[in-house]
C-alpha positions as YAML, in Angstrom:
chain: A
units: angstrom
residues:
- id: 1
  name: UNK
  ca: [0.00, 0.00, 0.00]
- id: 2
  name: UNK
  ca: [0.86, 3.51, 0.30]
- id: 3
  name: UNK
  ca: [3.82, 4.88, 2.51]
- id: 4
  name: UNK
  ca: [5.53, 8.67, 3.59]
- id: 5
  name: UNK
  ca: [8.25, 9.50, 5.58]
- id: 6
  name: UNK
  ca: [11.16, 11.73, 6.40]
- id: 7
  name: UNK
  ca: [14.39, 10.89, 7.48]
- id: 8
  name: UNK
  ca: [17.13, 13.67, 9.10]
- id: 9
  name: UNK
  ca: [20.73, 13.94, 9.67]
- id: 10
  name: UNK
  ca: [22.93, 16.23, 10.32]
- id: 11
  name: UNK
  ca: [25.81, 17.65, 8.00]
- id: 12
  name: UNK
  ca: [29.15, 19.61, 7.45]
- id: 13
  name: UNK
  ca: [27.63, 23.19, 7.37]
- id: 14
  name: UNK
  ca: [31.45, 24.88, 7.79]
- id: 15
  name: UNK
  ca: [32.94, 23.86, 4.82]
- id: 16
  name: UNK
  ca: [29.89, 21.97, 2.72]
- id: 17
  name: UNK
  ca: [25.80, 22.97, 2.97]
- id: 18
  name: UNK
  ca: [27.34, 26.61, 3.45]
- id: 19
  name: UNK
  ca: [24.47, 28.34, 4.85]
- id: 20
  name: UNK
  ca: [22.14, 26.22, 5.75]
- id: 21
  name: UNK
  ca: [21.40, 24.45, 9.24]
- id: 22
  name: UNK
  ca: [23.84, 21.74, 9.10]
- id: 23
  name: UNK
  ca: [20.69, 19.29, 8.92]
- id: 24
  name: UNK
  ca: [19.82, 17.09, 5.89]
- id: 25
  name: UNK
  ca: [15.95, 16.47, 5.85]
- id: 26
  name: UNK
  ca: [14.68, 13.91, 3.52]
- id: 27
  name: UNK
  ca: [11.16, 13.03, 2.52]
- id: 28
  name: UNK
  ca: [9.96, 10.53, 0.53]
- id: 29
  name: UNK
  ca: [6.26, 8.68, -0.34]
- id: 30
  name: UNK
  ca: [5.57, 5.75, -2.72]
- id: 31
  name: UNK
  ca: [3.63, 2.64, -2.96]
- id: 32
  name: UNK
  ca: [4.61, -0.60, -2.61]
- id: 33
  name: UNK
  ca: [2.87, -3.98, -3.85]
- id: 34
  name: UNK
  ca: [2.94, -7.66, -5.56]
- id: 35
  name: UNK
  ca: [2.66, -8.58, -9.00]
- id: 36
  name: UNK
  ca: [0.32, -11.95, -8.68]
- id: 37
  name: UNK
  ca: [1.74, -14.59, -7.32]
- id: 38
  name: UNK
  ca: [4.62, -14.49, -8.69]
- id: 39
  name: UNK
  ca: [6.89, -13.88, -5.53]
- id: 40
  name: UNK
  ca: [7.88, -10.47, -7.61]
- id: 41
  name: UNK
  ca: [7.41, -7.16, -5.22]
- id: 42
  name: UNK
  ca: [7.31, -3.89, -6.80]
- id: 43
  name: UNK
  ca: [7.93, -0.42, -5.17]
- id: 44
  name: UNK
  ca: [7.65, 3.01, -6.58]
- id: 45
  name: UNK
  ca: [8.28, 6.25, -5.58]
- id: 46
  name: UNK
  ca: [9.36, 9.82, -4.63]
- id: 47
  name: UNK
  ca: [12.42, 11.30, -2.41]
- id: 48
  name: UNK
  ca: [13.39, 15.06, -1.75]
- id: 49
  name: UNK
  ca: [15.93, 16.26, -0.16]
- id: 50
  name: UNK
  ca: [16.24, 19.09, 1.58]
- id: 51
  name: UNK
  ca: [19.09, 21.35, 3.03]
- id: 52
  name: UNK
  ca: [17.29, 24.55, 3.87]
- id: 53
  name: UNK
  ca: [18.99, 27.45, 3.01]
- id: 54
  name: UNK
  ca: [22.44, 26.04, 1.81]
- id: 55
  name: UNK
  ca: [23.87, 27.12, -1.32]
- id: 56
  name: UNK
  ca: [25.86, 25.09, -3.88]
- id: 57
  name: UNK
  ca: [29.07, 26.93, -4.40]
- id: 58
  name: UNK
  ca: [28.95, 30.53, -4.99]
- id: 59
  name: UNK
  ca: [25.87, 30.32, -7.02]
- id: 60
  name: UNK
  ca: [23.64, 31.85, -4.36]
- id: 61
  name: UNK
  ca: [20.77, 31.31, -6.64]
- id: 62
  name: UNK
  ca: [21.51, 27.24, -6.73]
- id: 63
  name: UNK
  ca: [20.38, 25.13, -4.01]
- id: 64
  name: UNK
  ca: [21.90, 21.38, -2.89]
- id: 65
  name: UNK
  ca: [18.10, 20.28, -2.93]
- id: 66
  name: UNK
  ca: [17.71, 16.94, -4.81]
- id: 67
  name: UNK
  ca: [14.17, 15.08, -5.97]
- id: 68
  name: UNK
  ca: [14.00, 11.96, -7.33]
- id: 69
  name: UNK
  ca: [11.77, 9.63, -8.43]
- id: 70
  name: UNK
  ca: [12.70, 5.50, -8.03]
- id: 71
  name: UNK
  ca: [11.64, 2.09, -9.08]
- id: 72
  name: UNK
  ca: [12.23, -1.28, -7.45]
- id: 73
  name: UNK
  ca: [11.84, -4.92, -8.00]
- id: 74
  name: UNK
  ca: [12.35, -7.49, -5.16]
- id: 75
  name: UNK
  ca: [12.37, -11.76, -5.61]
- id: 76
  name: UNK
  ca: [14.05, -13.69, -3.19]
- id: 77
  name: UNK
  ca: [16.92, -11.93, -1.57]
- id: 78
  name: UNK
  ca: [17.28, -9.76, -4.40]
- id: 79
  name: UNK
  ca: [16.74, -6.26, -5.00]
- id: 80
  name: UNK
  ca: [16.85, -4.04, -8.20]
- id: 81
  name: UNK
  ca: [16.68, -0.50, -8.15]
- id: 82
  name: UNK
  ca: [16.69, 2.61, -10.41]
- id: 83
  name: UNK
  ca: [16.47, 6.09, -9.44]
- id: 84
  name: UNK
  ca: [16.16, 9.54, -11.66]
- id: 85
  name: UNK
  ca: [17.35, 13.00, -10.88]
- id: 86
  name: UNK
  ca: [13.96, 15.24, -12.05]
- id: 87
  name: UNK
  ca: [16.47, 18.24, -10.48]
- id: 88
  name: UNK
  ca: [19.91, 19.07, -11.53]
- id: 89
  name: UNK
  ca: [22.13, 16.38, -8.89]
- id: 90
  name: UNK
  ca: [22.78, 17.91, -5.66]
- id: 91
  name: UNK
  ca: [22.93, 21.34, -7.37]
- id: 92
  name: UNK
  ca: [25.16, 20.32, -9.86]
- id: 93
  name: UNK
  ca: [25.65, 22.88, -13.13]
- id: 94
  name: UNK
  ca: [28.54, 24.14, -15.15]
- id: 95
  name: UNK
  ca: [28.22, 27.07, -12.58]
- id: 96
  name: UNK
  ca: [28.73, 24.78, -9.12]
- id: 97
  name: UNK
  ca: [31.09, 21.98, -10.42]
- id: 98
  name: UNK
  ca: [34.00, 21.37, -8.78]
- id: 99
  name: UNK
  ca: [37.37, 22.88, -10.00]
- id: 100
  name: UNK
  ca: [38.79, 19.54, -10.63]
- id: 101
  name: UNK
  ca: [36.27, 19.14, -13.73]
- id: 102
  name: UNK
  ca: [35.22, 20.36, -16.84]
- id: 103
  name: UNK
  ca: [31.78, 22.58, -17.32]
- id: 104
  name: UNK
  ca: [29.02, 19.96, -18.46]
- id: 105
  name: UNK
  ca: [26.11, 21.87, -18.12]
- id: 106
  name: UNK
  ca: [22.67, 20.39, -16.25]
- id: 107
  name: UNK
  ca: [23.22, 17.35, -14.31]
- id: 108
  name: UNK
  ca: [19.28, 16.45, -14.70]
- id: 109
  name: UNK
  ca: [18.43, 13.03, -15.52]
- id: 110
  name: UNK
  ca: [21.27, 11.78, -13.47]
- id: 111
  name: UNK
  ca: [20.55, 7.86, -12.37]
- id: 112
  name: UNK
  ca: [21.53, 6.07, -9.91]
- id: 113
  name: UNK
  ca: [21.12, 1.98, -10.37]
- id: 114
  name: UNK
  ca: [21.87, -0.83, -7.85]
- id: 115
  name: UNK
  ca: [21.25, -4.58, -6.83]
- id: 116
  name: UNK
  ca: [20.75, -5.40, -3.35]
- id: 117
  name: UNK
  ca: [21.32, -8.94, -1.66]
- id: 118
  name: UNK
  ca: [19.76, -9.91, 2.21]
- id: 119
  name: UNK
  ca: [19.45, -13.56, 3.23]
- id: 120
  name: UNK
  ca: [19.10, -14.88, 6.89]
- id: 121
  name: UNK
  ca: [22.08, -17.31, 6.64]
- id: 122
  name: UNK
  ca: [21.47, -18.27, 10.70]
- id: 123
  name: UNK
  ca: [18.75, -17.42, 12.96]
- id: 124
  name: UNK
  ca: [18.90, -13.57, 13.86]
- id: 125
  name: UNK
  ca: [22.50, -13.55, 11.25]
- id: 126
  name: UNK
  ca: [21.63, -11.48, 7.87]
- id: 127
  name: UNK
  ca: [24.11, -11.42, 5.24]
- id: 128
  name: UNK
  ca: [23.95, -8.25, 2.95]
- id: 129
  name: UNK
  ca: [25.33, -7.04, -0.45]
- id: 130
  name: UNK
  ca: [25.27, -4.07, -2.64]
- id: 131
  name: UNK
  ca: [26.32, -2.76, -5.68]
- id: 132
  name: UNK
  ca: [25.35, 0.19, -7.18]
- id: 133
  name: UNK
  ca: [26.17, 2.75, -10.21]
- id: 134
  name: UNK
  ca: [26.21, 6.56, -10.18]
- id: 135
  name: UNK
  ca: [25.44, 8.31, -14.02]
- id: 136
  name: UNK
  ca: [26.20, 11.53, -13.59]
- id: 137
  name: UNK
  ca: [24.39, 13.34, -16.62]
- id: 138
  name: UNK
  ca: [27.14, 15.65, -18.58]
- id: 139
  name: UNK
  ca: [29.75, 14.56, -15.94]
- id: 140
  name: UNK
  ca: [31.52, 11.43, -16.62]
- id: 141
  name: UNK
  ca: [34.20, 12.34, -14.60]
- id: 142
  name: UNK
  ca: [32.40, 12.12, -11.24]
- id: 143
  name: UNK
  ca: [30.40, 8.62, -12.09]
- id: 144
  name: UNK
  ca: [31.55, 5.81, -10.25]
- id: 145
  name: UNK
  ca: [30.53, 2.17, -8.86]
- id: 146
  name: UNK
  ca: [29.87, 1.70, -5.23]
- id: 147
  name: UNK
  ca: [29.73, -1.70, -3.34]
- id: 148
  name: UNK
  ca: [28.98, -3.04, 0.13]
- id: 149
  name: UNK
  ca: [29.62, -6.59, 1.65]
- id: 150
  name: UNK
  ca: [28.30, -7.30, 5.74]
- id: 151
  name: UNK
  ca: [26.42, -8.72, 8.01]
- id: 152
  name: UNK
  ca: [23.71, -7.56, 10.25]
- id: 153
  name: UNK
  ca: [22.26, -9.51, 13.71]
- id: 154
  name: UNK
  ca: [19.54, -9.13, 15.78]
- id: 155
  name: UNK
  ca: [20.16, -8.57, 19.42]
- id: 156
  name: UNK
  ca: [16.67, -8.44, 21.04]
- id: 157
  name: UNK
  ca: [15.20, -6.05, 18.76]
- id: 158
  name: UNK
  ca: [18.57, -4.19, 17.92]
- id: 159
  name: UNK
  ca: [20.59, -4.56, 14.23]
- id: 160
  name: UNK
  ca: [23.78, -4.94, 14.95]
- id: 161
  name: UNK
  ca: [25.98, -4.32, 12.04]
- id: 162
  name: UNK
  ca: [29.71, -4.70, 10.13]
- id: 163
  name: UNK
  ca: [29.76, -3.82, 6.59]
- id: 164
  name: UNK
  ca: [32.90, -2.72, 4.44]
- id: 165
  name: UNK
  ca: [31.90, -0.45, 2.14]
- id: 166
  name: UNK
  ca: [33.95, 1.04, -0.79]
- id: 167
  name: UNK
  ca: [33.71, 3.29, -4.25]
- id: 168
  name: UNK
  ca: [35.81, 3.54, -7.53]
- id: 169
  name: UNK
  ca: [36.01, 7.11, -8.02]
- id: 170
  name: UNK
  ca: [37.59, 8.09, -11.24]
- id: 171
  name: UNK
  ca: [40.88, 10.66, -10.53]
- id: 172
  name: UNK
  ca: [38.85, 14.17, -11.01]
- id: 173
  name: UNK
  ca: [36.44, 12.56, -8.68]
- id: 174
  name: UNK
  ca: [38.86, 11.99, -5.83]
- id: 175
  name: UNK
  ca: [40.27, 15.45, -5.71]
- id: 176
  name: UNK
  ca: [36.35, 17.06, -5.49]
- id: 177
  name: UNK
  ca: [35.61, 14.74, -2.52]
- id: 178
  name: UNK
  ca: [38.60, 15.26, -0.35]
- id: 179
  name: UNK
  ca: [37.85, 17.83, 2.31]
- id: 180
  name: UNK
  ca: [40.50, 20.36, 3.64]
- id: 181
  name: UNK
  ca: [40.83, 20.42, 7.43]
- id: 182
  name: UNK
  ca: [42.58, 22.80, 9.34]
- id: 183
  name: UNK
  ca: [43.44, 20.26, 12.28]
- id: 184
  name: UNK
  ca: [44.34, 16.96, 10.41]
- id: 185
  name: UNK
  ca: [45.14, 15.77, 7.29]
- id: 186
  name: UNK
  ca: [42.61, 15.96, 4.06]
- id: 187
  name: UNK
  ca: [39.80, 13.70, 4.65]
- id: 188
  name: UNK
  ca: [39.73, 11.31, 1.37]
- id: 189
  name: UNK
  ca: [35.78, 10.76, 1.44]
- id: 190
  name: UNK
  ca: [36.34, 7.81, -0.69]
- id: 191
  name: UNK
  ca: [38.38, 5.86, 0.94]
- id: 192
  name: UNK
  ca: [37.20, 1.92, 1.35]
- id: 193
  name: UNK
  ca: [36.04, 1.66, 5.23]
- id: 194
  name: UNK
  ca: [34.60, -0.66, 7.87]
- id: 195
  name: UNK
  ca: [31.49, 0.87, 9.29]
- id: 196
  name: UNK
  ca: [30.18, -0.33, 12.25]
- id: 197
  name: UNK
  ca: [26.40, 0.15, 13.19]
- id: 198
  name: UNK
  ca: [23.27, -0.26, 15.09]
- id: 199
  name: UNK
  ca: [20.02, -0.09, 14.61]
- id: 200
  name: UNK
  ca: [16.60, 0.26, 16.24]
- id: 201
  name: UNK
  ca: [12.81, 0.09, 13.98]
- id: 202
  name: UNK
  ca: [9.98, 1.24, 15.97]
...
């Protein structure tokens, strides 16, 4: 049937989201349902994003704010997804690129396509996987491939999880996502990681 939500974080407001409230506020509204009996689940939808009053760049007319709309299949322990950029990406215009590459114009109609994997393997022990593809529209540059491998348990109503996660950012790519810092060294946002988490669904 039919769903809505939102779903908040907070962000970097010093150095990215310059001007807004350091808080990431996502909504997002869809349907979800079978095809027959086929074992085949379907979900489609619509997700905004929305960072108040930050501004991409120096373009104080541009905006980080992101919609897209998104399809999904499900059978088994699979899942295949595609989602569509109805805005320009995250702001993203020959006017807000980053330095590192070359004026593309609109990044509308970017997509964003992955295949997700969760099977109970022991009682309360979930393996996951995920693989997914960024299309940056008019920016080749910054596309990449993104992956994730781990496990999640369940600890009297708790997830407990340990994924690695990773991305293959092209060169260009890897210069526009690593973050000065006055106190340490650069953070390289791309870096393959561990992340550690857990979880609670009420």
């Amino acid at each position: 049937g039919f769903y809505a939500g939102n779903w908040n974080s907070n962000i970097n407001s010093d150095q990215q989201y310059v001007g807004g409230p350091g808080l990431e506020m996502d909504f997002y509204a869809g349907y979800k349902g079978e095809i027959g009996s086929t074992g085949i689940s379907y979900d489609v939808g619509d997700l905004y994003y929305y960072y108040g009053d930050a501004r991409a760049g120096t373009a104080k007319t541009t905006k980080y704010d992101n919609n897209e709309i998104y399809g999904a299949l499900s059978y088994g322990p699979f899942t295949g997804k595609l989602s569509y950029a109805t805005t320009d990406y995250f702001g993203l215009k020959s006017e807000t690129k980053p330095t590192s590459v070359l004026a593309g114009g609109k990044s509308r109609g970017t997509t964003y396509t992955e295949l997700n994997y969760s099977q109970e393997i022991k009682p309360k022990l979930t393996l996951i996987g995920h693989v997914g593809y960024t299309d940056v529209k008019n920016y080749n540059e910054l596309s990449y491939t993104d992956y994730k491998v781990g496990v999640s348990y369940d600890l009297n109503g708790f997830a407990l999880g340990a994924a690695y996660v990773g991305a293959d950012l092209k060169d260009k790519a890897k210069i526009a996502n690593t973050v000065q810092n006055a106190r340490f060294e650069d953070k390289k946002l791309y870096k393959d990681t561990i992340v550690l988490s857990v979880g609670k669904t009420f």
